XYZ file of C-alpha atoms in Angstrom:
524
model
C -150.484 8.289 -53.327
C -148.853 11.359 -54.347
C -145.241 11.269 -55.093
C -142.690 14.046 -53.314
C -139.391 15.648 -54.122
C -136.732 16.707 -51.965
C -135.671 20.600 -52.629
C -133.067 22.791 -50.931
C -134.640 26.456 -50.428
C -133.180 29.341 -48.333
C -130.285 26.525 -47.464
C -132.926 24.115 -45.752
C -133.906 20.808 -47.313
C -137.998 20.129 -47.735
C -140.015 17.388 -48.838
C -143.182 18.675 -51.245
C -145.669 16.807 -53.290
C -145.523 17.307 -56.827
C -148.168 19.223 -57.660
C -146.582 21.765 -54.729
C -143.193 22.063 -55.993
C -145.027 23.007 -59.697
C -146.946 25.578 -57.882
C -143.964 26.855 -55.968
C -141.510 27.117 -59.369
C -144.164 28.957 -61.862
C -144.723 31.168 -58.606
C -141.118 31.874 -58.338
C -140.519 32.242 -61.570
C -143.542 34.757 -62.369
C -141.941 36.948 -59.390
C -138.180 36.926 -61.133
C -140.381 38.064 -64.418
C -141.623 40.524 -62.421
C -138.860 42.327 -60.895
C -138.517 45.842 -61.318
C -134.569 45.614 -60.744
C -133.618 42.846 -62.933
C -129.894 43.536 -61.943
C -130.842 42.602 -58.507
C -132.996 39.340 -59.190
C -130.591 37.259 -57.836
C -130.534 38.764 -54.508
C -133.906 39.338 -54.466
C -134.778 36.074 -55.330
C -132.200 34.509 -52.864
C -134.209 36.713 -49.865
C -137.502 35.724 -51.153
C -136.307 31.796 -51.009
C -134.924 32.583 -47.528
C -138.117 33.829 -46.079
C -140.334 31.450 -47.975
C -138.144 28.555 -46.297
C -138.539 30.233 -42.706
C -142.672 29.968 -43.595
C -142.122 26.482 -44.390
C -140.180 25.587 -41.288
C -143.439 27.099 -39.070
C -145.915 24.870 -40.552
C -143.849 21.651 -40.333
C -144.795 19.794 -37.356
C -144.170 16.305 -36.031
C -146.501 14.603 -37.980
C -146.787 16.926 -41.124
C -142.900 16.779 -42.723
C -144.365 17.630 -46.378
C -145.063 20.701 -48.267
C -148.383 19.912 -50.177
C -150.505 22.675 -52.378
C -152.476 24.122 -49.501
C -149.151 25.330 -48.203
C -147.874 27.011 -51.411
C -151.269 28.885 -51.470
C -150.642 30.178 -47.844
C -147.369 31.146 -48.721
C -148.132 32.728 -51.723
C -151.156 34.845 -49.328
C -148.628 35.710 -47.029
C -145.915 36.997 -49.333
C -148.570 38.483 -52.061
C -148.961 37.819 -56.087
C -146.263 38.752 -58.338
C -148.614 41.023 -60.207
C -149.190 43.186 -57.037
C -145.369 44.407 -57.229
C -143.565 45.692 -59.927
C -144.214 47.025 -63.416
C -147.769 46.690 -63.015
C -150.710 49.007 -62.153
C -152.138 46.558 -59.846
C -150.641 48.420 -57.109
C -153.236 50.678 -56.660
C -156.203 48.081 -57.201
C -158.412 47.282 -54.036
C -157.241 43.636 -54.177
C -153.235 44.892 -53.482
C -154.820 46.784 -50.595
C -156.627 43.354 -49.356
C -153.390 41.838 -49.447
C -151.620 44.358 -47.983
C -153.804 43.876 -45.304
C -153.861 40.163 -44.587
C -149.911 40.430 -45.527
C -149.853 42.624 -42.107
C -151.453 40.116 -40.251
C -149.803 37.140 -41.378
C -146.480 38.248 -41.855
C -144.609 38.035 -38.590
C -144.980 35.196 -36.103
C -144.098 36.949 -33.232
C -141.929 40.512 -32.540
C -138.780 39.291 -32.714
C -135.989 42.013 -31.563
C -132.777 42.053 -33.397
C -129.785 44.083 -33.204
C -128.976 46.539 -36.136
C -125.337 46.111 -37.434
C -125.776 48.375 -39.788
C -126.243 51.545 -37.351
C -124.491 49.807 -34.119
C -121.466 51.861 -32.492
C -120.474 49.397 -30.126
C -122.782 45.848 -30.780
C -126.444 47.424 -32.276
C -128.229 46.541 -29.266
C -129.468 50.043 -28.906
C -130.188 50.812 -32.545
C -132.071 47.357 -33.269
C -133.853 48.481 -29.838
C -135.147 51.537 -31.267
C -136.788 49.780 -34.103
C -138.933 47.972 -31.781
C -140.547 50.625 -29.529
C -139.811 53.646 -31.928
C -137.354 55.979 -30.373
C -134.356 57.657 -31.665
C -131.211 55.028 -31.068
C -129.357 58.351 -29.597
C -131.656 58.933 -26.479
C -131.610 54.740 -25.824
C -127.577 55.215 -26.205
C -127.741 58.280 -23.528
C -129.918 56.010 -21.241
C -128.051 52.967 -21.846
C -124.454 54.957 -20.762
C -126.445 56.949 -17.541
C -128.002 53.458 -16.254
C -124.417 52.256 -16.370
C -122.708 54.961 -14.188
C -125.402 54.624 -12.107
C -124.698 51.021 -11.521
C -121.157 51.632 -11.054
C -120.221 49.721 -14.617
C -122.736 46.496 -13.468
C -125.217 47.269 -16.338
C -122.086 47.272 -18.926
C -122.726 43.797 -18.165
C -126.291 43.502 -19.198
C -125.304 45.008 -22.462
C -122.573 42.286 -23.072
C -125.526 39.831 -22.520
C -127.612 41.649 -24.501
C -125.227 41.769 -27.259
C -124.565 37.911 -27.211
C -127.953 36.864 -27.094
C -130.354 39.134 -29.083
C -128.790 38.022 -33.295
C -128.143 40.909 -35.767
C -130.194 40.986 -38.702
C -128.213 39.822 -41.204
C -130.894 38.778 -44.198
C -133.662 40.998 -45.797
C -136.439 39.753 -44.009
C -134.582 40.077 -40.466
C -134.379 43.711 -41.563
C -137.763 44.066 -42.520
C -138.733 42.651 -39.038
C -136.698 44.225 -37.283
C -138.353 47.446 -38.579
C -141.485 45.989 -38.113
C -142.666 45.844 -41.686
C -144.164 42.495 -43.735
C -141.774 40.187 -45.211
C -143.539 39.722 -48.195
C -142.331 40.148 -52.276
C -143.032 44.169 -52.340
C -140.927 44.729 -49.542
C -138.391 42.611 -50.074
C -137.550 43.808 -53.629
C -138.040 46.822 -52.377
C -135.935 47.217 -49.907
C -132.673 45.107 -51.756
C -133.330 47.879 -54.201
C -132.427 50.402 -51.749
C -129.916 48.596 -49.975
C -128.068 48.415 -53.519
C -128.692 52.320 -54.084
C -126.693 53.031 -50.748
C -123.051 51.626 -52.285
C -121.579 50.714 -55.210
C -122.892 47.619 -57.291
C -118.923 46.475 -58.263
C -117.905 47.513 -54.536
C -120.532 44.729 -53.638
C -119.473 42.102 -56.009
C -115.140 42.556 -55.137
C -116.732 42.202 -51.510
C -118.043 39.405 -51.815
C -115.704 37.805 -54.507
C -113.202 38.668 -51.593
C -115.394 36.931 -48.580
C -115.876 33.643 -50.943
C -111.888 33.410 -51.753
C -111.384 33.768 -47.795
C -114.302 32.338 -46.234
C -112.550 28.483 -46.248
C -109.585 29.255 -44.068
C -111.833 32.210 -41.842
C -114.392 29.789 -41.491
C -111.786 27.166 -39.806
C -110.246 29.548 -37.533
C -113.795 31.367 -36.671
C -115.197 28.146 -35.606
C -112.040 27.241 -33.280
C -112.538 30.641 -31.616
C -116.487 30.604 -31.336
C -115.668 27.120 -29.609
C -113.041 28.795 -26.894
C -115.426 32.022 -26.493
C -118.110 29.272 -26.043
C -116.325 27.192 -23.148
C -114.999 30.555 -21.265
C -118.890 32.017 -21.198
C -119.784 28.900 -20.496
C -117.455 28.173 -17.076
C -118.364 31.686 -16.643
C -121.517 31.104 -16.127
C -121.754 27.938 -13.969
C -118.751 30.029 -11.839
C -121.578 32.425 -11.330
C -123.784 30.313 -10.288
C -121.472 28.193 -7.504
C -121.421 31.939 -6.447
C -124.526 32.401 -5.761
C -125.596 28.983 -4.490
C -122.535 29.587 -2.234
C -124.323 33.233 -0.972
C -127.324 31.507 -0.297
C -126.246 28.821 1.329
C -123.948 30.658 3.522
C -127.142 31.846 5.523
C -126.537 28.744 7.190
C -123.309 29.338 8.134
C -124.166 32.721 10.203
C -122.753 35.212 7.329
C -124.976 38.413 7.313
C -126.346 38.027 10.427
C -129.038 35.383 10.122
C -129.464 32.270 11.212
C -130.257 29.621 7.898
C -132.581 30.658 5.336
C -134.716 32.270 8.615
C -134.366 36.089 7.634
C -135.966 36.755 11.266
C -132.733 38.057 12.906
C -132.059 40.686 9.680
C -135.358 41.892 9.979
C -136.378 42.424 13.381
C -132.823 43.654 14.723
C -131.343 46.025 11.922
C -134.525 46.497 9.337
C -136.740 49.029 10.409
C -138.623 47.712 7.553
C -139.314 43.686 7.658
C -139.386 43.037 4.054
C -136.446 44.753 3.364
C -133.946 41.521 4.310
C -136.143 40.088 1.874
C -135.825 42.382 -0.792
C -131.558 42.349 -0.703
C -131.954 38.192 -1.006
C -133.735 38.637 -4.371
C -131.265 41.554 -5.076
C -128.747 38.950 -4.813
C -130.350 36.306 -6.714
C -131.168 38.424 -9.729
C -127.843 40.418 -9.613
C -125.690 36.950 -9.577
C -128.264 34.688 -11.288
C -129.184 36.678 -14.550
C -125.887 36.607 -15.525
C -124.987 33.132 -15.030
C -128.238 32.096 -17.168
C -127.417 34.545 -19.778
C -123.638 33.680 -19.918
C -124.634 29.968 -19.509
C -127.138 29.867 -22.391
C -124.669 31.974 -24.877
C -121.730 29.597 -24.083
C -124.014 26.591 -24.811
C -125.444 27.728 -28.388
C -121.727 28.818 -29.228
C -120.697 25.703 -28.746
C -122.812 23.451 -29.679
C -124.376 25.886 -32.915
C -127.977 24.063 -32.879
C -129.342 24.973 -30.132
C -132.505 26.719 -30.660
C -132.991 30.559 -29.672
C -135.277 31.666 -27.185
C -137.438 34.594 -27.892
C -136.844 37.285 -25.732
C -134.489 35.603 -23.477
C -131.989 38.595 -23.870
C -134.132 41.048 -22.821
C -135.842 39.050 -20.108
C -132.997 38.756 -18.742
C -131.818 42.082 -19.124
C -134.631 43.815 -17.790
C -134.175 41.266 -14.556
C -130.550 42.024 -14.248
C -131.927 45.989 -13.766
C -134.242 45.288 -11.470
C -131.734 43.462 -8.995
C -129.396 46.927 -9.562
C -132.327 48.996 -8.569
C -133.296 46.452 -5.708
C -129.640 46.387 -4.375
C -128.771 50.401 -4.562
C -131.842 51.161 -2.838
C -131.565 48.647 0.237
C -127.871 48.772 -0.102
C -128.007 52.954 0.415
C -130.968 52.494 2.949
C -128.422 50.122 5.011
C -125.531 52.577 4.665
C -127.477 55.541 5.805
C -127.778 54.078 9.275
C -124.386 53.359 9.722
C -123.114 56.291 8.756
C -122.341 57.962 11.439
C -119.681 56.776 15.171
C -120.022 57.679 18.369
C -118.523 56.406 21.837
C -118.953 57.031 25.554
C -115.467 56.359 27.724
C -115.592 55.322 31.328
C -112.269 54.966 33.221
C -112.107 53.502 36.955
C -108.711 53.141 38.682
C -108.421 50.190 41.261
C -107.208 51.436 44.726
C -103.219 50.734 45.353
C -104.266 49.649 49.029
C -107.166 47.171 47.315
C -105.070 45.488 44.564
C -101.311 44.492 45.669
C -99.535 42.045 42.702
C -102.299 39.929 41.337
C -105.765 41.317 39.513
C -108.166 38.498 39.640
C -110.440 38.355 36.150
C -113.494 36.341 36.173
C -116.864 36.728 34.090
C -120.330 37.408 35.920
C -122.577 34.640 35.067
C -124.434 35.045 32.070
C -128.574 33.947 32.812
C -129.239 35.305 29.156
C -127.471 32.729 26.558
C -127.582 29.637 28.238
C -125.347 26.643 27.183
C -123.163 28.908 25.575
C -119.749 27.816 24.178
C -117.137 28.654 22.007
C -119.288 27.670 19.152
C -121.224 30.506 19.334
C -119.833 33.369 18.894
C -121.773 34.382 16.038
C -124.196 37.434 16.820
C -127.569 36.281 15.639
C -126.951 32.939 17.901
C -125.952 35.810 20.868
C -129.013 38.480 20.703
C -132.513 37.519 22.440
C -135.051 40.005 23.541
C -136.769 39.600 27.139
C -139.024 42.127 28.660
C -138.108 45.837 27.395
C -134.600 45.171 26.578
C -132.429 43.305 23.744
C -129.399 41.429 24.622
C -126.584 40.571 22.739
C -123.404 38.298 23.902
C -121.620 39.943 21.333
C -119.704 42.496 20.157
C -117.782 42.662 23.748
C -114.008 42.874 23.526
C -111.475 42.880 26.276
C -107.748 42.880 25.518
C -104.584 44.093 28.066
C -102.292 47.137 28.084
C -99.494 47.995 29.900
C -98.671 50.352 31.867
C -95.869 52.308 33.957
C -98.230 53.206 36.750
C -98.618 50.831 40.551
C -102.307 50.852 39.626
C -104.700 49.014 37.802
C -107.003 50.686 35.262
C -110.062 50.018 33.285
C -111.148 51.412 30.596
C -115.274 50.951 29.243
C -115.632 51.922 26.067
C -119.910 51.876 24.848
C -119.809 52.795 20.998
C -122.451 52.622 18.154
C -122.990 53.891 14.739
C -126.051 55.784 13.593
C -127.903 57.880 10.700
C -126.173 61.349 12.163
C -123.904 62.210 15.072
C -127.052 62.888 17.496
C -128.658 59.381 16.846
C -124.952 57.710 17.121
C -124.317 59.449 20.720
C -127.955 58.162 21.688
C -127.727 54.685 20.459
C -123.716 54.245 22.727
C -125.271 55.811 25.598
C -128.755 53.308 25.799
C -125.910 50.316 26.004
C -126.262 48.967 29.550
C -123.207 47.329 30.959
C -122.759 45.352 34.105
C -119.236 45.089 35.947
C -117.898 44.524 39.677
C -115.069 46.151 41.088
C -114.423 44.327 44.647
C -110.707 44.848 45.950
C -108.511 43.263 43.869
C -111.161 41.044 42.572
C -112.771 42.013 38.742
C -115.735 40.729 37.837
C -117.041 41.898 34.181
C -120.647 40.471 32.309
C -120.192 38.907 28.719
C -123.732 40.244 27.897
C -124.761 44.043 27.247
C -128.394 45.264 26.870
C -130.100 47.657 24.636
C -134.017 49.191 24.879
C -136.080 47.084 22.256
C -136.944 49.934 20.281
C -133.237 50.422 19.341
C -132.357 48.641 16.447
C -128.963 46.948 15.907
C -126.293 49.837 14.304
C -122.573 47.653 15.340
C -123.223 48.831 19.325
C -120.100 47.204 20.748
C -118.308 47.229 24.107
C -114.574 47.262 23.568
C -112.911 47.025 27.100
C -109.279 47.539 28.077
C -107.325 46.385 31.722
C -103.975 48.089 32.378
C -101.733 46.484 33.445
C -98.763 47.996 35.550
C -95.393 46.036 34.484
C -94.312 43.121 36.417
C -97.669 42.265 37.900
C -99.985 39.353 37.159
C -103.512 38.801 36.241
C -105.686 35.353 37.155
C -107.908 34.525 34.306
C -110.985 32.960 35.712
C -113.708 30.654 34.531
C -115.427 32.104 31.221
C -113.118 35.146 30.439
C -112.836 33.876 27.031
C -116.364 34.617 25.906
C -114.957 38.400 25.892
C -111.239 38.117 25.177
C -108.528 36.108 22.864
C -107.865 33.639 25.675
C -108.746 30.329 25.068
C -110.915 27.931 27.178
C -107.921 26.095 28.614
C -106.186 29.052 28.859
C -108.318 30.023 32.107
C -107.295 29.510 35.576
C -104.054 30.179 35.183
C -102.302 33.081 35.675
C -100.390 35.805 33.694
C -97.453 38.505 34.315
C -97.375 41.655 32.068
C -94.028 41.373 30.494
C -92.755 45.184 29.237
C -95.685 45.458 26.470
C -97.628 41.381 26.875
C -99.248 38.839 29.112
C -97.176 35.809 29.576
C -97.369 32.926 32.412
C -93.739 34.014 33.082
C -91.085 36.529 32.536
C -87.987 34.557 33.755
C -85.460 37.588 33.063
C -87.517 40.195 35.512
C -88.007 37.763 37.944
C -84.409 36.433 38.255
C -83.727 40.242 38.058
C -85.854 41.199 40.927
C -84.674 38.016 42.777
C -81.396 39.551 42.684
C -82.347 42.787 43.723
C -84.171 41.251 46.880
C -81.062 39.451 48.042
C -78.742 40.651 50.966
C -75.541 42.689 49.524
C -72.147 40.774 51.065
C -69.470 42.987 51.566
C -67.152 44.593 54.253
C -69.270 47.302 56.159
């Protein structure tokens, strides 16, 4: 039975056996005797403790909680032998070089990135980047600003991510990893000698007598803020994702032209590529989702302060959230490119006066195509079907009323499409086969158009216009409503173009003309 004491090193509390914590202090204390600085042994000594305590922390497990003697003597091989540093001459024995060597391949745990406040323009992101793979933090800066023009600003928003997850390295042996040297007793003394050569000793000490006299009431107000800044990223976050479960889930509800999570519609009537439906979906996902994780998981350790970081989440992320860009501007500009471009093709047809007196009877030609349609569906992937050589679609068709001045009736067909150039526009409008009866006074127009299968869907349309001369009257038949505003039980009635408008009635021109049509009294 060994008895244990309870220490506080690097600000962490251990347990350690006896016989450890003797090892640990006459190896701490031959390292402050050591010291080539002894000015700086303090800070030295304070970085030393700090990494010593992160060491200690990796070899605890659930059922090991105490430091015993086999530890120290790992520790002590990881961070080196006093007499390997310093005044000595042991520096340039072949034993320093053996633990140079085993210090390089027990010294880090894993590549951690970190970002570099002490070169950082905006948040160090780039400069602690630069570390890690070795290029200049200028070039990842000129990257870093092109990637987010490119993106129209979206990558800005990778950064932000970037800069709340990845930490800065604050302590000596977050610096040392983050330039991807050991954290062992050389470099640390080392490199807090250098750190002290680059400013003024007594600069450093009002600093920090400063920082200690105001940390108390900063410390109060900094942790009110980090908890606000904690709750908005936070709602941020989950408001990103409602957003995108809404997107996805609104492929049930006929939004972008598909029918549920089926992307068959998308890709076999506007893709001339299947996969590329596909491809925009996880566009979405990792546009909308790496965001809400990142902002999710930033709000969470802000506000609750223990939750443990995730190694490379930041950059995971990051490198996810440019993929989606890349994914999206490419299918997104592949998309545009074929709807660049308008064209139409206008056919006019005048009813004969002799034909067509004071009522225009409407009615729709049967449709065989969409059967048990209804006013439920009037979304176009529920209205397009292919059969034999040809693709039909029960939508876009449009049909509204004009009037006009003239004793005739008019109508007006108008076939339009859009397309990559003009050429492929005008071909597109003029494939659209449309089907219409003209028979007296009698109307009779098809709420279905057809296209040849190998022409892909680019917004081919029908828009359709009746004139109207003023003071006649229009019977809406059975169906009209599938291609106009008129409502179902708005058909079988009939209407009267009143100056500029269909009404049932116009009560003014008809008492008007009522009085015209009477007999004059008066003396002859």
């Amino acid at each position: 039975m060994n008895k244990t004491i309870s220490i506080n090193l690097g600000g962490s509390v251990f347990n350690i056996e006896e016989h450890a914590y003797d090892q640990l202090k006459a190896y701490l204390e031959q390292i402050r005797r050591n010291l080539e600085e002894p000015e700086m042994a303090d800070e030295v000594m304070s970085d030393i403790e700090l990494r010593i305590a992160e060491l200690f922390k990796d070899q605890m497990t659930v059922v090991k909680n105490v430091i015993i003697p086999t530890d120290v003597d790992h520790i002590i091989a990881v961070m080196g032998r006093p007499e390997d540093f310093g005044t000595g001459q042991a520096k340039e024995s072949s034993h320093s070089k053996k633990a140079d060597a085993k210090t390089e391949s027990t010294g880090h745990k894993g590549r951690r990135i970190f970002r570099d406040g002490d070169d950082a323009v905006i948040g160090g992101v780039c400069s602690g980047l630069s570390h890690s793979i070795g290029w200049d933090p200028l070039v990842l800066r000129i990257i870093a600003v092109l990637i987010g023009f490119v993106s129209f600003g979206s990558a800005f928003l990778g950064y932000i991510i970037l800069w709340a997850l990845v930490p800065e390295a604050r302590t000596t042996p977050e610096k040392l990893q983050m330039r991807r040297e050991p954290v062992n007793v050389e470099n640390i003394s080392r490199f807090v000698n250098e750190e002290a050569a680059k400013a003024s000793q007594n600069i450093n000490r009002a600093a920090n007598r400063f920082n200690s006299s105001t940390s108390q009431a900063a410390k109060g107000a900094g942790l009110v803020i980090t908890k606000i800044i904690g709750a908005v990223i936070s709602f941020m976050g989950i408001g990103l994702l409602i957003v995108l479960m809404i997107a996805l889930t609104a492929a049930d509800s006929h939004i972008f032209g598909w029918t549920g999570a089926d992307l068959g519609f998308f890709n076999a009537y506007i893709w001339d590529d299947p996969s590329m439906g596909l491809w925009l979906m996880v566009a979405i996902v990792l546009l909308i989702g790496t965001p809400a994780m990142g902002m999710l998981y930033s709000g969470i350790r802000l506000l609750m302060g223990t939750v443990k970081r995730i190694p490379f989440l930041g950059a995971s992320l990051f490198g996810l959230f440019l993929i989606g860009v890349i994914i999206a501007f490419w299918a997104g500009s592949s998309l545009a490119r074929e709807f660049s471009r308008h064209a139409e093709f206008k056919t006019d047809l005048t009813f004969p006066v002799d034909e067509v007196r004071d009522t225009l009877f409407l009615s729709a030609i049967e449709d065989p195509i969409f059967m048990g349609r209804n006013e439920l569906h009037r979304s176009l992937s529920d209205l397009v079907k292919r059969s034999g050589d040809s693709t039909y679609y029960g939508d876009p068709i449009h049909l509204s009323f004009e009037s006009t001045n003239d004793d005739q009736f008019r109508l007006r067909i108008i076939r339009q499409s859009e397309g990559r150039d003009l050429d492929e526009a005008g071909e597109l409008a003029s494939n659209i086969r449309y089907q219409y009866l003209i028979d007296g006074n009698n109307l009779q127009l098809a709420t279905v158009f057809s296209t040849p299968n190998k022409d892909h869907f680019r917004a081919q349309a029908i828009n359709m216009t009746v004139y109207v001369p003023v003071g006649k009257k229009v019977s809406i038949g059975k169906n009209v409503s599938w291609i106009t505003w008129f409502d179902e039980d708005e058909e079988n009635k009939i209407y009267t173009m009143c100056d500029d408008h269909l009404e049932e009635d116009c009560p003014e021109r008809n008492s008007r003309r009522q009085r015209e049509s009477e007999p004059q009294n008066g003396n002859d």
